């Protein structure tokens, strides 16, 4: 499976356009809900997960060098672009918001772990906080998935 964030207010070239902004973390990990949690060990059928991952924004050090300071915020310091669905999660966006060209907004992941936290802030401290929380969200999502897989007969995983 692949996890990615979304934004109900600032759409991007990837992600839902239906206004949904929900992201449900599996924290704490629900081991009881695992279908194979009672069938663990070499005497039971095992699995290999071919790949899984979660999208995330890059670090402040990476993104700040590519953006004008007036765009230092996960909402880009500009009104949302007008986006139309092209195919599944692929959208075509028109406007001046540079963050609309970034894959999968991080609003929903940040909101799930830290609540509503200044998504429209455009300054160094706010942007650093937003990106750090986005990256920590990805790490927590991957950690919970690994723990969930380890509670079952899964002997291998490829993580991207």
PDB file of C-alpha atoms in Angstrom, residues 7-134:
ATOM      1  CA  UNK A   7      -5.463  19.037   1.334  1.00  0.00           C
ATOM      2  CA  UNK A   8      -9.117  20.070   1.346  1.00  0.00           C
ATOM      3  CA  UNK A   9      -8.180  23.703   0.674  1.00  0.00           C
ATOM      4  CA  UNK A  10      -5.048  23.613  -1.521  1.00  0.00           C
ATOM      5  CA  UNK A  11      -5.182  20.924  -4.222  1.00  0.00           C
ATOM      6  CA  UNK A  12      -2.121  19.736  -6.119  1.00  0.00           C
ATOM      7  CA  UNK A  13      -1.189  17.845  -9.281  1.00  0.00           C
ATOM      8  CA  UNK A  14      -1.648  14.584  -7.365  1.00  0.00           C
ATOM      9  CA  UNK A  15      -4.344  13.791  -4.853  1.00  0.00           C
ATOM     10  CA  UNK A  16      -8.114  13.824  -4.503  1.00  0.00           C
ATOM     11  CA  UNK A  17     -10.104  16.879  -5.572  1.00  0.00           C
ATOM     12  CA  UNK A  18     -13.301  15.949  -3.760  1.00  0.00           C
ATOM     13  CA  UNK A  19     -12.478  18.095  -0.736  1.00  0.00           C
ATOM     14  CA  UNK A  20     -11.611  15.077   1.369  1.00  0.00           C
ATOM     15  CA  UNK A  21      -8.742  15.625   3.732  1.00  0.00           C
ATOM     16  CA  UNK A  22      -8.928  12.554   5.886  1.00  0.00           C
ATOM     17  CA  UNK A  23      -5.956  10.469   6.849  1.00  0.00           C
ATOM     18  CA  UNK A  24      -6.220   7.705   9.442  1.00  0.00           C
ATOM     19  CA  UNK A  25      -3.028   6.551  11.074  1.00  0.00           C
ATOM     20  CA  UNK A  26      -2.798   3.022  12.422  1.00  0.00           C
ATOM     21  CA  UNK A  27      -1.427   4.285  15.750  1.00  0.00           C
ATOM     22  CA  UNK A  28      -1.511   2.598  18.088  1.00  0.00           C
ATOM     23  CA  UNK A  29      -1.137  -0.412  15.840  1.00  0.00           C
ATOM     24  CA  UNK A  30      -4.256  -2.585  15.759  1.00  0.00           C
ATOM     25  CA  UNK A  31      -2.832  -6.082  16.128  1.00  0.00           C
ATOM     26  CA  UNK A  32      -6.258  -7.590  16.816  1.00  0.00           C
ATOM     27  CA  UNK A  33      -7.483  -6.487  13.411  1.00  0.00           C
ATOM     28  CA  UNK A  34      -4.732  -8.382  11.586  1.00  0.00           C
ATOM     29  CA  UNK A  35      -6.385 -11.246   9.689  1.00  0.00           C
ATOM     30  CA  UNK A  36      -3.422 -13.607  10.093  1.00  0.00           C
ATOM     31  CA  UNK A  37      -2.304 -12.639  13.615  1.00  0.00           C
ATOM     32  CA  UNK A  38      -3.022 -16.133  14.976  1.00  0.00           C
ATOM     33  CA  UNK A  39      -1.151 -17.912  12.154  1.00  0.00           C
ATOM     34  CA  UNK A  40       2.444 -17.018  12.917  1.00  0.00           C
ATOM     35  CA  UNK A  41       5.468 -19.268  12.530  1.00  0.00           C
ATOM     36  CA  UNK A  42       7.211 -21.479   9.986  1.00  0.00           C
ATOM     37  CA  UNK A  43       4.314 -23.947   9.915  1.00  0.00           C
ATOM     38  CA  UNK A  44       1.993 -21.380   8.369  1.00  0.00           C
ATOM     39  CA  UNK A  45       1.901 -19.750   4.968  1.00  0.00           C
ATOM     40  CA  UNK A  46       4.026 -16.615   4.817  1.00  0.00           C
ATOM     41  CA  UNK A  47       4.060 -13.507   2.634  1.00  0.00           C
ATOM     42  CA  UNK A  48       6.496 -11.117   1.061  1.00  0.00           C
ATOM     43  CA  UNK A  49       5.258  -7.551   0.618  1.00  0.00           C
ATOM     44  CA  UNK A  50       6.597  -6.330  -2.716  1.00  0.00           C
ATOM     45  CA  UNK A  51       6.683  -2.665  -1.721  1.00  0.00           C
ATOM     46  CA  UNK A  52       4.976  -0.011   0.325  1.00  0.00           C
ATOM     47  CA  UNK A  53       5.644   3.575   1.251  1.00  0.00           C
ATOM     48  CA  UNK A  54       4.374   7.029   2.071  1.00  0.00           C
ATOM     49  CA  UNK A  55       4.905  10.256   0.175  1.00  0.00           C
ATOM     50  CA  UNK A  56       6.419  13.205   1.984  1.00  0.00           C
ATOM     51  CA  UNK A  57       7.752  16.689   1.341  1.00  0.00           C
ATOM     52  CA  UNK A  58      11.518  17.158   1.339  1.00  0.00           C
ATOM     53  CA  UNK A  59      13.503  18.836   4.101  1.00  0.00           C
ATOM     54  CA  UNK A  60      13.650  22.591   4.593  1.00  0.00           C
ATOM     55  CA  UNK A  61      17.270  22.537   3.419  1.00  0.00           C
ATOM     56  CA  UNK A  62      16.191  20.973   0.122  1.00  0.00           C
ATOM     57  CA  UNK A  63      13.035  22.959  -0.510  1.00  0.00           C
ATOM     58  CA  UNK A  64      14.122  26.427   0.645  1.00  0.00           C
ATOM     59  CA  UNK A  65      16.878  26.598  -1.939  1.00  0.00           C
ATOM     60  CA  UNK A  66      14.334  26.040  -4.726  1.00  0.00           C
ATOM     61  CA  UNK A  67      11.603  28.399  -3.524  1.00  0.00           C
ATOM     62  CA  UNK A  68      11.368  32.128  -3.153  1.00  0.00           C
ATOM     63  CA  UNK A  69      10.992  33.118   0.522  1.00  0.00           C
ATOM     64  CA  UNK A  70       7.468  34.363  -0.235  1.00  0.00           C
ATOM     65  CA  UNK A  71       6.555  30.718  -0.937  1.00  0.00           C
ATOM     66  CA  UNK A  72       8.053  29.224   2.257  1.00  0.00           C
ATOM     67  CA  UNK A  73       4.937  27.430   3.470  1.00  0.00           C
ATOM     68  CA  UNK A  74       3.179  24.195   2.585  1.00  0.00           C
ATOM     69  CA  UNK A  75       0.369  26.259   1.036  1.00  0.00           C
ATOM     70  CA  UNK A  76       2.896  28.299  -0.938  1.00  0.00           C
ATOM     71  CA  UNK A  77       1.862  31.715   0.352  1.00  0.00           C
ATOM     72  CA  UNK A  78      -0.676  32.049  -2.450  1.00  0.00           C
ATOM     73  CA  UNK A  79      -4.335  31.289  -3.140  1.00  0.00           C
ATOM     74  CA  UNK A  80      -5.064  27.704  -4.172  1.00  0.00           C
ATOM     75  CA  UNK A  81      -4.793  26.814  -7.850  1.00  0.00           C
ATOM     76  CA  UNK A  82      -7.807  25.689  -9.850  1.00  0.00           C
ATOM     77  CA  UNK A  83      -7.273  21.985 -10.507  1.00  0.00           C
ATOM     78  CA  UNK A  84      -9.182  19.549 -12.692  1.00  0.00           C
ATOM     79  CA  UNK A  85      -8.951  15.789 -12.482  1.00  0.00           C
ATOM     80  CA  UNK A  86      -7.116  14.330 -15.439  1.00  0.00           C
ATOM     81  CA  UNK A  87      -6.910  10.646 -14.494  1.00  0.00           C
ATOM     82  CA  UNK A  88      -7.453   9.005 -11.095  1.00  0.00           C
ATOM     83  CA  UNK A  89      -5.195  11.026  -8.714  1.00  0.00           C
ATOM     84  CA  UNK A  90      -3.524  12.989 -11.526  1.00  0.00           C
ATOM     85  CA  UNK A  91      -4.692  16.583 -11.860  1.00  0.00           C
ATOM     86  CA  UNK A  92      -4.000  19.554 -14.086  1.00  0.00           C
ATOM     87  CA  UNK A  93      -3.636  22.761 -12.077  1.00  0.00           C
ATOM     88  CA  UNK A  94      -3.771  26.357 -13.295  1.00  0.00           C
ATOM     89  CA  UNK A  95      -2.688  29.273 -11.156  1.00  0.00           C
ATOM     90  CA  UNK A  96       0.335  30.794  -9.483  1.00  0.00           C
ATOM     91  CA  UNK A  97       0.668  28.623  -6.377  1.00  0.00           C
ATOM     92  CA  UNK A  98       4.025  26.874  -6.719  1.00  0.00           C
ATOM     93  CA  UNK A  99       3.096  24.227  -4.133  1.00  0.00           C
ATOM     94  CA  UNK A 100       0.250  23.029  -6.366  1.00  0.00           C
ATOM     95  CA  UNK A 101       2.975  21.470  -8.516  1.00  0.00           C
ATOM     96  CA  UNK A 102       4.197  19.378  -5.562  1.00  0.00           C
ATOM     97  CA  UNK A 103       2.904  15.813  -5.348  1.00  0.00           C
ATOM     98  CA  UNK A 104       0.414  15.050  -2.585  1.00  0.00           C
ATOM     99  CA  UNK A 105      -0.061  17.833  -0.036  1.00  0.00           C
ATOM    100  CA  UNK A 106       0.810  16.978   3.568  1.00  0.00           C
ATOM    101  CA  UNK A 107      -2.065  18.730   5.391  1.00  0.00           C
ATOM    102  CA  UNK A 108      -3.969  15.562   6.268  1.00  0.00           C
ATOM    103  CA  UNK A 109      -0.939  13.730   7.655  1.00  0.00           C
ATOM    104  CA  UNK A 110       0.122  16.691   9.808  1.00  0.00           C
ATOM    105  CA  UNK A 111      -3.461  17.155  11.038  1.00  0.00           C
ATOM    106  CA  UNK A 112      -3.728  13.477  12.023  1.00  0.00           C
ATOM    107  CA  UNK A 113      -0.682  13.611  14.302  1.00  0.00           C
ATOM    108  CA  UNK A 114      -0.468  17.271  15.432  1.00  0.00           C
ATOM    109  CA  UNK A 115      -3.844  18.837  14.742  1.00  0.00           C
ATOM    110  CA  UNK A 116      -4.533  22.039  12.834  1.00  0.00           C
ATOM    111  CA  UNK A 117      -1.195  23.843  12.895  1.00  0.00           C
ATOM    112  CA  UNK A 118      -0.704  27.008  10.857  1.00  0.00           C
ATOM    113  CA  UNK A 119      -0.868  25.549   7.359  1.00  0.00           C
ATOM    114  CA  UNK A 120      -0.912  29.051   5.868  1.00  0.00           C
ATOM    115  CA  UNK A 121       2.202  30.255   7.746  1.00  0.00           C
ATOM    116  CA  UNK A 122       4.806  31.664   5.352  1.00  0.00           C
ATOM    117  CA  UNK A 123       8.072  32.243   7.180  1.00  0.00           C
ATOM    118  CA  UNK A 124      11.166  30.252   8.064  1.00  0.00           C
ATOM    119  CA  UNK A 125      10.061  28.833  11.436  1.00  0.00           C
ATOM    120  CA  UNK A 126       6.603  27.896  10.168  1.00  0.00           C
ATOM    121  CA  UNK A 127       7.930  26.215   7.034  1.00  0.00           C
ATOM    122  CA  UNK A 128      10.553  24.310   9.027  1.00  0.00           C
ATOM    123  CA  UNK A 129       7.846  23.129  11.451  1.00  0.00           C
ATOM    124  CA  UNK A 130       5.490  22.124   8.626  1.00  0.00           C
ATOM    125  CA  UNK A 131       8.158  20.127   6.765  1.00  0.00           C
ATOM    126  CA  UNK A 132       9.500  18.489   9.930  1.00  0.00           C
ATOM    127  CA  UNK A 133       5.994  17.423  10.956  1.00  0.00           C
ATOM    128  CA  UNK A 134       5.362  16.122   7.440  1.00  0.00           C
TER     129      UNK A 134
END
